Coordinates of C-alpha atoms (C1' of nucleotides) in Angstrom, one line a residue:
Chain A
X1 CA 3.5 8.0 18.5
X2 CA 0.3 7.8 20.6
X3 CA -2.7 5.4 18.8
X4 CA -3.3 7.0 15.4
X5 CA -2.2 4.4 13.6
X6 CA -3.4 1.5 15.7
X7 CA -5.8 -0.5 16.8
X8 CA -7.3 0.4 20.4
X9 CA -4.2 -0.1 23.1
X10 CA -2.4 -2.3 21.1
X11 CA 1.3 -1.7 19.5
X12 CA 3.2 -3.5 17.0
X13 CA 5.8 -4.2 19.7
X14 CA 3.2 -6.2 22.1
X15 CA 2.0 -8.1 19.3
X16 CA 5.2 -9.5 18.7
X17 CA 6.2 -10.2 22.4
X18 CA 2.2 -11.7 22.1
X19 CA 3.3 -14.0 19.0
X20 CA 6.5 -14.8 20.3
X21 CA 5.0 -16.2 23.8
X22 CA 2.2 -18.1 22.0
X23 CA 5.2 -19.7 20.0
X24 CA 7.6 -20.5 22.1
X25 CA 5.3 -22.0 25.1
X26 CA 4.7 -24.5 23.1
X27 CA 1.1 -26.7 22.6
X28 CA 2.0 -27.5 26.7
X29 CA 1.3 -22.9 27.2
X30 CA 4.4 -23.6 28.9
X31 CA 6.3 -20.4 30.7
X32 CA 8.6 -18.5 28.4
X33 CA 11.8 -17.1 30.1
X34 CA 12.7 -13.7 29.2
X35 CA 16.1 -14.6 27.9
X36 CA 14.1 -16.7 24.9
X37 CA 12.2 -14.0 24.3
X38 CA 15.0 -11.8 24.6
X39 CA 16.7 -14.2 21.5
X40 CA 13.5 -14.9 19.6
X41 CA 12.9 -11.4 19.0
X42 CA 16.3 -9.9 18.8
X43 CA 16.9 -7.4 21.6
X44 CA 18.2 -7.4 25.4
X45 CA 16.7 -9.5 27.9
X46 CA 16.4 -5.7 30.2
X47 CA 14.2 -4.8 27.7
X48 CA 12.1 -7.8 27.8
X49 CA 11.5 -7.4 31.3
X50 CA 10.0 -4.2 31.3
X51 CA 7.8 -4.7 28.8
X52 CA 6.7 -8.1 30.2
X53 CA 5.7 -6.0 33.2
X54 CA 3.8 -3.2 31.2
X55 CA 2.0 -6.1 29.5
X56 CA 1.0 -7.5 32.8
X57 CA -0.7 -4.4 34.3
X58 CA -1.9 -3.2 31.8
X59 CA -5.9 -3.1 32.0
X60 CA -6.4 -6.2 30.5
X61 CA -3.6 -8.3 31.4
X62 CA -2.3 -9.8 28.5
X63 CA 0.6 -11.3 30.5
X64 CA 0.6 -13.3 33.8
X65 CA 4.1 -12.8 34.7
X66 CA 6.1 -13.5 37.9
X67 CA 10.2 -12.3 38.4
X68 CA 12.1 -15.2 37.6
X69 CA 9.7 -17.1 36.6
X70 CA 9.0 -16.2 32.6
X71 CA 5.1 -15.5 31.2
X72 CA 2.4 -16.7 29.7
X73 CA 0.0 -15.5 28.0
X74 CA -3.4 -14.8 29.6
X75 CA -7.2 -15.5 27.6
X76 CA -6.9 -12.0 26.1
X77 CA -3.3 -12.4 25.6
X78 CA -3.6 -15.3 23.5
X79 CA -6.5 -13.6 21.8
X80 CA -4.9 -11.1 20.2
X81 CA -1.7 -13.0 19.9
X82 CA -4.6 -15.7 17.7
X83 CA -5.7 -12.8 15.9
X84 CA -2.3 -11.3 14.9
X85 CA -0.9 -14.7 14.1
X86 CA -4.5 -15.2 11.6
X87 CA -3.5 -11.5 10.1
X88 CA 0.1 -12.8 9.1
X89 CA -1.4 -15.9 7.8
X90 CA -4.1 -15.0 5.5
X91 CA -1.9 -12.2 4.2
X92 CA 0.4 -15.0 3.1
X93 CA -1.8 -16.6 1.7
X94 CA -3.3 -13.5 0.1
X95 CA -0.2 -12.1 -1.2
X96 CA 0.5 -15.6 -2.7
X97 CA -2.7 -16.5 -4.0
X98 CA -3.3 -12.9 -5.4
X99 CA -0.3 -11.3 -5.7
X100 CA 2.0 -13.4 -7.1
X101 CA 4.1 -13.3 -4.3
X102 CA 6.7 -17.0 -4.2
X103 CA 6.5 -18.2 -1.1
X104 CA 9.9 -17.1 0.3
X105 CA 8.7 -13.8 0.1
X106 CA 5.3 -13.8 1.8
X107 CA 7.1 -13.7 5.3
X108 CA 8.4 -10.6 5.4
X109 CA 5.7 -8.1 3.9
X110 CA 3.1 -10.3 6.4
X111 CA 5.7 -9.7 9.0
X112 CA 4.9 -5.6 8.5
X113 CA 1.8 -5.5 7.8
X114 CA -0.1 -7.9 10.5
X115 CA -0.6 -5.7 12.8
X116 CA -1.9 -2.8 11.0
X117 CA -4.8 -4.8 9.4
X118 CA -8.2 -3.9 10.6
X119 CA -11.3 -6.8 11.4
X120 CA -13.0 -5.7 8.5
X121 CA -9.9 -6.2 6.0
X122 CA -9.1 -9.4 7.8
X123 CA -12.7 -10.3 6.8
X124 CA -12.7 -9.1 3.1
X125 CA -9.4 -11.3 2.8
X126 CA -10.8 -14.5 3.9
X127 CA -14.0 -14.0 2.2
X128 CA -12.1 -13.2 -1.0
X129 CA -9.8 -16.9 -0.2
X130 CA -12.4 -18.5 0.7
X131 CA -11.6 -19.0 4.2
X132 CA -8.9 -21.0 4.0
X133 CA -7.6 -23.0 7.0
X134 CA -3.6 -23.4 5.7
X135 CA -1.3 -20.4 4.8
X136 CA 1.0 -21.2 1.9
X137 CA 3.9 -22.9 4.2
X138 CA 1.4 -25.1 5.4
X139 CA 0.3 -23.5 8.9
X140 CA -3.0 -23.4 10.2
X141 CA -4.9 -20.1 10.0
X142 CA -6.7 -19.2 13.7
X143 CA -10.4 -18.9 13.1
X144 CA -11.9 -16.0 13.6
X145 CA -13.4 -16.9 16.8
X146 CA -10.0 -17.6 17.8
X147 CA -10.4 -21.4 17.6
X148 CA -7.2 -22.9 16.8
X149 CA -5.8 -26.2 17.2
X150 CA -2.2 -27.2 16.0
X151 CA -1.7 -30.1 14.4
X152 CA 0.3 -32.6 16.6
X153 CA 3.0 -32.9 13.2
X154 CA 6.5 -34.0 13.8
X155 CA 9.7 -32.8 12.9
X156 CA 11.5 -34.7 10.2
X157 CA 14.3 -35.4 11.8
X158 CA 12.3 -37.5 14.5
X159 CA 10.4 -39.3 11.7
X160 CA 10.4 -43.3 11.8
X161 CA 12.2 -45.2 8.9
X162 CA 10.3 -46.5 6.1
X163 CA 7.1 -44.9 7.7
X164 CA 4.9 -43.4 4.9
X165 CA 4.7 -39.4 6.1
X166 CA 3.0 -36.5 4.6
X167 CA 4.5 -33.0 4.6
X168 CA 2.5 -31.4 6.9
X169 CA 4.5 -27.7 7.2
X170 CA 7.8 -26.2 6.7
X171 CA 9.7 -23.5 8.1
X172 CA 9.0 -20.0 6.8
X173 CA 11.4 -18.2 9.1
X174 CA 14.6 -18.1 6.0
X175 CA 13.7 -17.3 2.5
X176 CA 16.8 -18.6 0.7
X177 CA 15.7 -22.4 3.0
X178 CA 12.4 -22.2 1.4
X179 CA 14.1 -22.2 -1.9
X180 CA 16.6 -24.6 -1.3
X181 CA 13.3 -26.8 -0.1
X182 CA 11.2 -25.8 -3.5
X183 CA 13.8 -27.2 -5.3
X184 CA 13.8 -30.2 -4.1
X185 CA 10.2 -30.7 -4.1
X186 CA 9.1 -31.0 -0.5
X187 CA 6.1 -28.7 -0.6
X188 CA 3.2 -29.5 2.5
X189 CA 1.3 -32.1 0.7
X190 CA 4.0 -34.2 -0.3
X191 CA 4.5 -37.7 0.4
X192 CA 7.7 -38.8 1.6
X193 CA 9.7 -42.0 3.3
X194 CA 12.9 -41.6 5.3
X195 CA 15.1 -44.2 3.9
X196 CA 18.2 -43.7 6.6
X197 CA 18.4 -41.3 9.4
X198 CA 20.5 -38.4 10.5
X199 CA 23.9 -39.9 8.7
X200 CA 26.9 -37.6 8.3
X201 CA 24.6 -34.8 8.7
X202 CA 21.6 -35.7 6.3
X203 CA 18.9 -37.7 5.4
X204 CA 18.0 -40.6 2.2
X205 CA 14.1 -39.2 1.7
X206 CA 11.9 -40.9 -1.1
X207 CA 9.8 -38.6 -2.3
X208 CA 6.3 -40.2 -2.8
X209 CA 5.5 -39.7 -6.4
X210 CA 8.3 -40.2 -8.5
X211 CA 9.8 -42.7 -6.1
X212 CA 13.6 -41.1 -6.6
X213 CA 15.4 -40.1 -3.7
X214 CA 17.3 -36.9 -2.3
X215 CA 19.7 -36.6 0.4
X216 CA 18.3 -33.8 2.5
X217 CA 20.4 -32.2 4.9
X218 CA 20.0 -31.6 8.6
X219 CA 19.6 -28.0 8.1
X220 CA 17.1 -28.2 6.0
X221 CA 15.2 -31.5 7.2
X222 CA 14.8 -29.5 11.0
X223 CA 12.5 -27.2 8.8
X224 CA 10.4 -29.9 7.9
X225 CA 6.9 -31.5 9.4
X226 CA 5.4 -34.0 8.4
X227 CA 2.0 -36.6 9.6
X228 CA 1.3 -39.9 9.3
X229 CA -0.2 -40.6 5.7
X230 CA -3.3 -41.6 6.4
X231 CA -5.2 -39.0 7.6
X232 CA -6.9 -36.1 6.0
X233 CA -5.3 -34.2 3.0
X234 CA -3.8 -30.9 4.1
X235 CA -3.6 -29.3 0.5
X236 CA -0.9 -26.3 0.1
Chain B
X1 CA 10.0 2.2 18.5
X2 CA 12.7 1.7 16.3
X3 CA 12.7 1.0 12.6
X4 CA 12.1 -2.8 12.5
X5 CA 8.8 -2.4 11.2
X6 CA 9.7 0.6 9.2
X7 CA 11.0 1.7 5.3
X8 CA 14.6 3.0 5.8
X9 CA 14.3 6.3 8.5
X10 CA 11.1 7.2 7.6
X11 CA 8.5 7.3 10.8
X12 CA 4.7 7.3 9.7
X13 CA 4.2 10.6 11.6
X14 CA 6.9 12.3 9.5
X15 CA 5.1 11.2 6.3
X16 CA 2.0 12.3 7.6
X17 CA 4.1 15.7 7.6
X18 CA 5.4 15.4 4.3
X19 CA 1.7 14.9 2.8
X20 CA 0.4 17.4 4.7
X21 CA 2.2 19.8 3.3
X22 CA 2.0 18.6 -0.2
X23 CA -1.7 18.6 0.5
X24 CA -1.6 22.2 1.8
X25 CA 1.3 23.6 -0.4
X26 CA -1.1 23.5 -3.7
X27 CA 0.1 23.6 -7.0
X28 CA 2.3 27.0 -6.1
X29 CA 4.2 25.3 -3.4
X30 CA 3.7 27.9 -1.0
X31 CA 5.0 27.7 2.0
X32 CA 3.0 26.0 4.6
X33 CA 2.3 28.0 8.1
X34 CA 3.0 25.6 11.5
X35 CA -0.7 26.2 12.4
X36 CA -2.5 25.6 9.2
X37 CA -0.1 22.3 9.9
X38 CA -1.1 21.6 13.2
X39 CA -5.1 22.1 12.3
X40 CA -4.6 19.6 9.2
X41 CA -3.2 16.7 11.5
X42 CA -5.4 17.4 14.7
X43 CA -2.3 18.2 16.7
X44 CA -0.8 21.4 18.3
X45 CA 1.4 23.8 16.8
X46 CA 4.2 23.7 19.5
X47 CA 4.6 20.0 18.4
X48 CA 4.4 20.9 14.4
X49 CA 7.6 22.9 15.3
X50 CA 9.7 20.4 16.8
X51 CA 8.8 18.1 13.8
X52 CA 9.6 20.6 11.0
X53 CA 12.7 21.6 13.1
X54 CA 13.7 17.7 12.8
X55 CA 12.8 17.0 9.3
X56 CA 14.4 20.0 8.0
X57 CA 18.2 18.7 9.8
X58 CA 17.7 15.4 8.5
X59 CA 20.3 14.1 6.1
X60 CA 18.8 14.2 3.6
X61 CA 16.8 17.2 4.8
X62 CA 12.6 16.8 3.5
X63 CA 11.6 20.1 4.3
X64 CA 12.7 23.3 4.2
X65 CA 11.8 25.4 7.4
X66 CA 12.9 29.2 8.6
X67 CA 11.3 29.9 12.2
X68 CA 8.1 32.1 11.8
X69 CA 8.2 31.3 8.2
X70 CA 6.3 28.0 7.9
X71 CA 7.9 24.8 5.7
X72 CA 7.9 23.8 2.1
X73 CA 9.0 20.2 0.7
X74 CA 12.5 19.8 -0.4
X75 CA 13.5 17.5 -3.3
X76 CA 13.4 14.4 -1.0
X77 CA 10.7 15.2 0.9
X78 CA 8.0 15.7 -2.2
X79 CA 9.5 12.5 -3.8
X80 CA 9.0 11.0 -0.4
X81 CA 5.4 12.3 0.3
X82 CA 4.5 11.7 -3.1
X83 CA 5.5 7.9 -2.8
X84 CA 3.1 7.5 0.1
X85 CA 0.6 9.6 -1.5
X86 CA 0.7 7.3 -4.5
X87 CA 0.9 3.9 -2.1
X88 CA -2.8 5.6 -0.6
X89 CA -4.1 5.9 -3.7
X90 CA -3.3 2.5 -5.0
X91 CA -4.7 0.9 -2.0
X92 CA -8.1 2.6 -2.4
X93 CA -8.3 1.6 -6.2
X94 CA -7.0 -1.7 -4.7
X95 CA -9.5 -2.3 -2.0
X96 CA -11.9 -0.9 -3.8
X97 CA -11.9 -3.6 -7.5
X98 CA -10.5 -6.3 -5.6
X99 CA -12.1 -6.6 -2.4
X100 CA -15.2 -4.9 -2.5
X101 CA -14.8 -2.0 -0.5
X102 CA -17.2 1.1 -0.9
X103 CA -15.7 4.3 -2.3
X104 CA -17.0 5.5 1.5
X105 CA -14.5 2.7 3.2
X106 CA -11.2 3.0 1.4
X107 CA -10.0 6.2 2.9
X108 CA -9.6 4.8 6.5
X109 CA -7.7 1.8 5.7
X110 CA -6.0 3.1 3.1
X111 CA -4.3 5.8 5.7
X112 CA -3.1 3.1 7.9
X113 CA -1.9 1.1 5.3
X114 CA 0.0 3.3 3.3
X115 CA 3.1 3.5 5.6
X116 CA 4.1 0.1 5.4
X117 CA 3.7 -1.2 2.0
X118 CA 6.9 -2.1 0.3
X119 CA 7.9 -1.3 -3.5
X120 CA 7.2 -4.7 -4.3
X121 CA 3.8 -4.8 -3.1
X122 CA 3.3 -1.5 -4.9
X123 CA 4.5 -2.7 -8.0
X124 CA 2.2 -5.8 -7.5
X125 CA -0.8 -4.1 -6.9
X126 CA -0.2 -1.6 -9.4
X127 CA 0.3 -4.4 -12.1
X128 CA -2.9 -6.5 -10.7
X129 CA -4.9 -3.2 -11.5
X130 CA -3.3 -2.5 -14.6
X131 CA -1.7 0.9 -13.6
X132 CA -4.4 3.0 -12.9
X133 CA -4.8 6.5 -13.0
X134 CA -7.1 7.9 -10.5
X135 CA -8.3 6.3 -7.4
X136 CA -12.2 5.3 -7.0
X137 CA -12.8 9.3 -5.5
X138 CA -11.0 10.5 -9.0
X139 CA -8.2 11.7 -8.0
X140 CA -5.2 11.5 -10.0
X141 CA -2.1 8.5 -8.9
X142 CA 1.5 9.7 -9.2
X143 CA 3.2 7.7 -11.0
X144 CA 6.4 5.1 -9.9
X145 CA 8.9 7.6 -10.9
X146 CA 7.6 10.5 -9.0
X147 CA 5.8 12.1 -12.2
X148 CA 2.7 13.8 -10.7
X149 CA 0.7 16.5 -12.2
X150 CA -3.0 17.3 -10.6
X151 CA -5.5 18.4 -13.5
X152 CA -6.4 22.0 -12.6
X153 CA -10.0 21.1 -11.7
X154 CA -12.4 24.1 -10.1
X155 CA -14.7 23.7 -6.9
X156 CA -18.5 23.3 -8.2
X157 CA -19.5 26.2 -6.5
X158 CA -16.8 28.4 -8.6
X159 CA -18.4 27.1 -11.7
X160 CA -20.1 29.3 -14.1
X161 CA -24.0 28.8 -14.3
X162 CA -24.6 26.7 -18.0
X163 CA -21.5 25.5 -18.5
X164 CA -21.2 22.2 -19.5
X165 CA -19.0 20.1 -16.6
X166 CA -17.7 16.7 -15.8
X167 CA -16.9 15.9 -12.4
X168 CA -13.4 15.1 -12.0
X169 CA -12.9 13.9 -8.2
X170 CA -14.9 14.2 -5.3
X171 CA -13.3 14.6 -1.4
X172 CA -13.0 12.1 0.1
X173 CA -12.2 13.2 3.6
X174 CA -16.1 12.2 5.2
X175 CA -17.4 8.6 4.5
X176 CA -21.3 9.7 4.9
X177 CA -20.7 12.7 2.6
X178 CA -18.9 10.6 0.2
X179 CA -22.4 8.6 0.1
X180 CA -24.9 11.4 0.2
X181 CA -22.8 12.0 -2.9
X182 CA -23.0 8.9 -4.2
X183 CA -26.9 8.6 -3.6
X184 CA -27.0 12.2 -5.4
X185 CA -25.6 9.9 -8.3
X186 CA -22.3 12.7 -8.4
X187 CA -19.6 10.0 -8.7
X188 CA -16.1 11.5 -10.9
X189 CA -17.1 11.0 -14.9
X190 CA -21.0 12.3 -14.5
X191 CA -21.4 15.2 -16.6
X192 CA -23.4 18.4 -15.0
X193 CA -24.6 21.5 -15.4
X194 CA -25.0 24.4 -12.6
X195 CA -28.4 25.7 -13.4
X196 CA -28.1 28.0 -10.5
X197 CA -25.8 29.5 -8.4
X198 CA -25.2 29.4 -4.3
X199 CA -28.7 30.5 -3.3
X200 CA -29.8 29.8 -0.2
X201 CA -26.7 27.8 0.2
X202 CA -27.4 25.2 -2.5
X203 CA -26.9 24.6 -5.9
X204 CA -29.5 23.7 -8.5
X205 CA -27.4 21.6 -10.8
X206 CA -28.5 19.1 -13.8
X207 CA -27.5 16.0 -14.2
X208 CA -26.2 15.0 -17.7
X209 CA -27.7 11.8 -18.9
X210 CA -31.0 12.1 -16.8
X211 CA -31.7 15.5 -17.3
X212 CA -32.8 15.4 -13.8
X213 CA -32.4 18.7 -11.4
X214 CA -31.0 18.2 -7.8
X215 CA -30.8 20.6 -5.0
X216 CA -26.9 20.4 -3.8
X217 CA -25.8 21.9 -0.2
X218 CA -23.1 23.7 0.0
X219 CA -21.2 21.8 2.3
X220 CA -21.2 18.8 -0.1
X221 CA -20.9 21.2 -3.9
X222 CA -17.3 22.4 -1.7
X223 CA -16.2 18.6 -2.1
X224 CA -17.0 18.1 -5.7
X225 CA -14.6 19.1 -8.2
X226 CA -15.1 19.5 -11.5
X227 CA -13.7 19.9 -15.3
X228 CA -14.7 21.5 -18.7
X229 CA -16.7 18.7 -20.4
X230 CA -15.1 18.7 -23.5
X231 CA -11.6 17.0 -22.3
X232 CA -10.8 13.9 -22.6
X233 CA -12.6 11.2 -20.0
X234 CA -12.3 11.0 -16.0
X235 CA -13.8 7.4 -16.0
X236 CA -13.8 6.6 -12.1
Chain C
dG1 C1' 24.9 -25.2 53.1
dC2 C1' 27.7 -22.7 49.9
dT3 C1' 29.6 -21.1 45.8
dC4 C1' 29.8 -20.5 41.0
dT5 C1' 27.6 -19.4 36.8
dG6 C1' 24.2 -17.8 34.0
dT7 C1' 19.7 -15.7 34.0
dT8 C1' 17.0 -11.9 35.3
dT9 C1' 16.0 -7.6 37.1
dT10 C1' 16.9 -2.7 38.5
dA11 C1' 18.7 1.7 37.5
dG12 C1' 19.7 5.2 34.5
dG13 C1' 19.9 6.9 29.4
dC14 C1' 18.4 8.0 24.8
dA15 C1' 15.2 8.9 20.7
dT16 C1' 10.6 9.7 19.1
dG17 C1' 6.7 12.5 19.2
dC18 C1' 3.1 14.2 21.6
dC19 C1' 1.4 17.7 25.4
dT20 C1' 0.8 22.4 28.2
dA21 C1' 2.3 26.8 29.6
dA22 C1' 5.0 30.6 29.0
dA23 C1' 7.8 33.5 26.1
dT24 C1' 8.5 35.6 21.7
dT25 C1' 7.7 37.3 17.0
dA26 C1' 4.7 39.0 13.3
dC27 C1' 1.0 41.5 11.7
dT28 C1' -2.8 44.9 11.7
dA29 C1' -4.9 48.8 12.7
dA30 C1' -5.2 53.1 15.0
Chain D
dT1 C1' 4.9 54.3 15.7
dT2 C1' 2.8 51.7 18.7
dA3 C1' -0.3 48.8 20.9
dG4 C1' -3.0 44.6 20.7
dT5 C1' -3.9 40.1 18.9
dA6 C1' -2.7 36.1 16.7
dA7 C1' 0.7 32.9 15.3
dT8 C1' 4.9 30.7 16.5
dT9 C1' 8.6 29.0 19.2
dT10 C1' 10.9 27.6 23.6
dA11 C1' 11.0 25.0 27.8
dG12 C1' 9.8 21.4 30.4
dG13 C1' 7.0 16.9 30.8
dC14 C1' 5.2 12.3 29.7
dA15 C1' 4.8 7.6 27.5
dT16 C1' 6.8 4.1 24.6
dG17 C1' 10.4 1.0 24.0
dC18 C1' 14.9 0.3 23.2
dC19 C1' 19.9 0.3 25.3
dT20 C1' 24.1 -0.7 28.8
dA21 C1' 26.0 -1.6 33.2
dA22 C1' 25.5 -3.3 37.6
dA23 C1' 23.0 -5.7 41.1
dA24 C1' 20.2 -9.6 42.6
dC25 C1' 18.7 -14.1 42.1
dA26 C1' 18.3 -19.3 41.0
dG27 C1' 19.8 -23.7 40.3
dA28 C1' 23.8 -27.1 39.9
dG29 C1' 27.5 -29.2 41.9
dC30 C1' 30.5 -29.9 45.7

DNA sequence: GCTCTGTTTTAGGCATGCCTAAATTACTAA
DNA sequence: TTAGTAATTTAGGCATGCCTAAAACAGAGC
């Protein structure tokens, strides 16, 4: 299917190669081997490698790749990749906000629809939100301009005893995890202590408020991010 | 690309197919000629072939084709085309109350969209705008269940001279006709009168509440359609 | 340095869906 | 009935983007 339904050059397929190299290089734009492309987005390493060559002749590169050696993603690479990653984020937040979508379903129908969203849709979205800078898991929404800065958060799991933390993010990749999390009341926002570390699999959190404590485990903890308490708010 | 980011088998070409021959089938469900096909969707007719070929040996086949013959919709494929018809629809009403689209703008995005919009986010956006029942150009939205029956309006230029109209829908297939329309004050629930017939390809036609008289070319009086007055509302 | 293992790339295939050019069929009018 | 034209279909190609199997390479340990 030749560019009907698409904007300029771009497919849905070289978005997602686009995300998942802006992902998995990390805040370091560290390379990305094929083969963790290959798993991150579910098909044969072969396959990754010819399309990591289309995507680094093509006229603008979007790719520097070199055999052997994995890609990164070049300044127009990472712009789209920015701008796809914005899409899937402020329709999260849209479909939640508006919608009455839950949160463990936002993923998905972002997923689908991200890359068939035009500038001036993207616009009328964030006007309509208010420009917001989190998506409903807590992520930070690109700017327009494609300014975008993660926060430097830290997993749960690596999180100091008795250090006063803030829920910062969490997971959106499994619905059913999202949940299990709800349930327990770990929205971003949150305050939280770690009472004991990784013990038989699971950690003794105090949950800021109410001061009672849950035993959270591993699973679910790895899905977790958190900042020190005393900086700024970051409001769900 | 395979179906990853796709409803069950359904490709958006082949549902650009299946409403182009709704579209062109009328309310007799004639059969639809490859070329009339291939002119409607801006493609050749060698390639309308191949397609009708493959959608009528699907399993569940969603037209019916014999060679020389051109297509009709089976069962499937009308409930099929009628789905994504409605999904377009929606999203113009959509885009249009919620996020301040013109009645000139929907179109476009709509037709992108309407692919890749699950039931769920139908169902939501239908319940946000309380189920409507025509989209901002006035044109009628099938329903959930398939139920779809198109008013039996007339073209304005078909209409007898003095009789009391209300326009019912307008086309809206060109954004700056839709708003040399719209600055012509023609928009679906305005009551007119023809005061004159095609002469010098234009209309003379009176507007209801301002008694005013407008010259109407041809080319836009063959987009406005239009009903008896006395039935009940079209409010846009 | 060399081998072993696992990663990565090449080679060849398949499905989708479009194209052009050439054949075929249908229709219309003499 | 028969030609001539227009519509339609076949045949062969191309790009995308995935696959498998097999070859090539890289890095670790000996």
């Amino acid at each position: 299917m030749p560019s009907k339904s698409r904007i300029k050059g771009h497919t849905e397929s070289a978005d997602d190669y686009l995300k998942a190299i802006l992902e998995l290089s990390g805040p370091e734009d560290q390379r990305v081997a094929s083969n963790a492309l290959a798993i991150h987005l579910g098909i044969r390493a072969a396959s990754v490698t010819g399309m990591l060559q289309k995507l680094s002749t093509d006229k603008p590169a979007l790719v520097k790749y070199q055999k052997h050696h994995g890609a990164r993603l070049t300044t127009a690479g990472r712009k789209r990749a920015l701008e796809v990653l914005r899409h899937h984020r402020l329709l999260e937040r849209f479909l939640h906000d508006f919608l009455d979508y839950g949160w463990d379903e936002v993923h998905e129908e972002a997923e689908r629809l991200e890359h068939f969203i035009s500038e001036k849709l993207e616009d009328k979205i964030a006007a309509k939100l208010g420009d917001p800078l989190l998506d409903p898991h807590g992520h930070v929404i690109p700017e327009r301009n494609g300014a975008f800065s993660a926060r430097d958060e830290v997993n749960l799991l690596n999180w100091a005893c008795g250090v006063p933390a803030l829920i910062s993010s969490v997971s959106d990749r499994d619905a059913s995890d999202l949940r299990a999390i709800e349930r327990l009341g770990l929205r971003p926002g949150t305050s939280v202590v770690v009472e004991a570390g990784v013990r038989n699999a699971s950690l003794l959190v105090r949950i800021g408020g109410q001061n009672s404590t849950i035993r959270l485990g591993q699973h679910l903890a790895a899905q977790i991010f958190v900042v020190a308490r005393t900086p700024q708010a970051s409001a769900a």
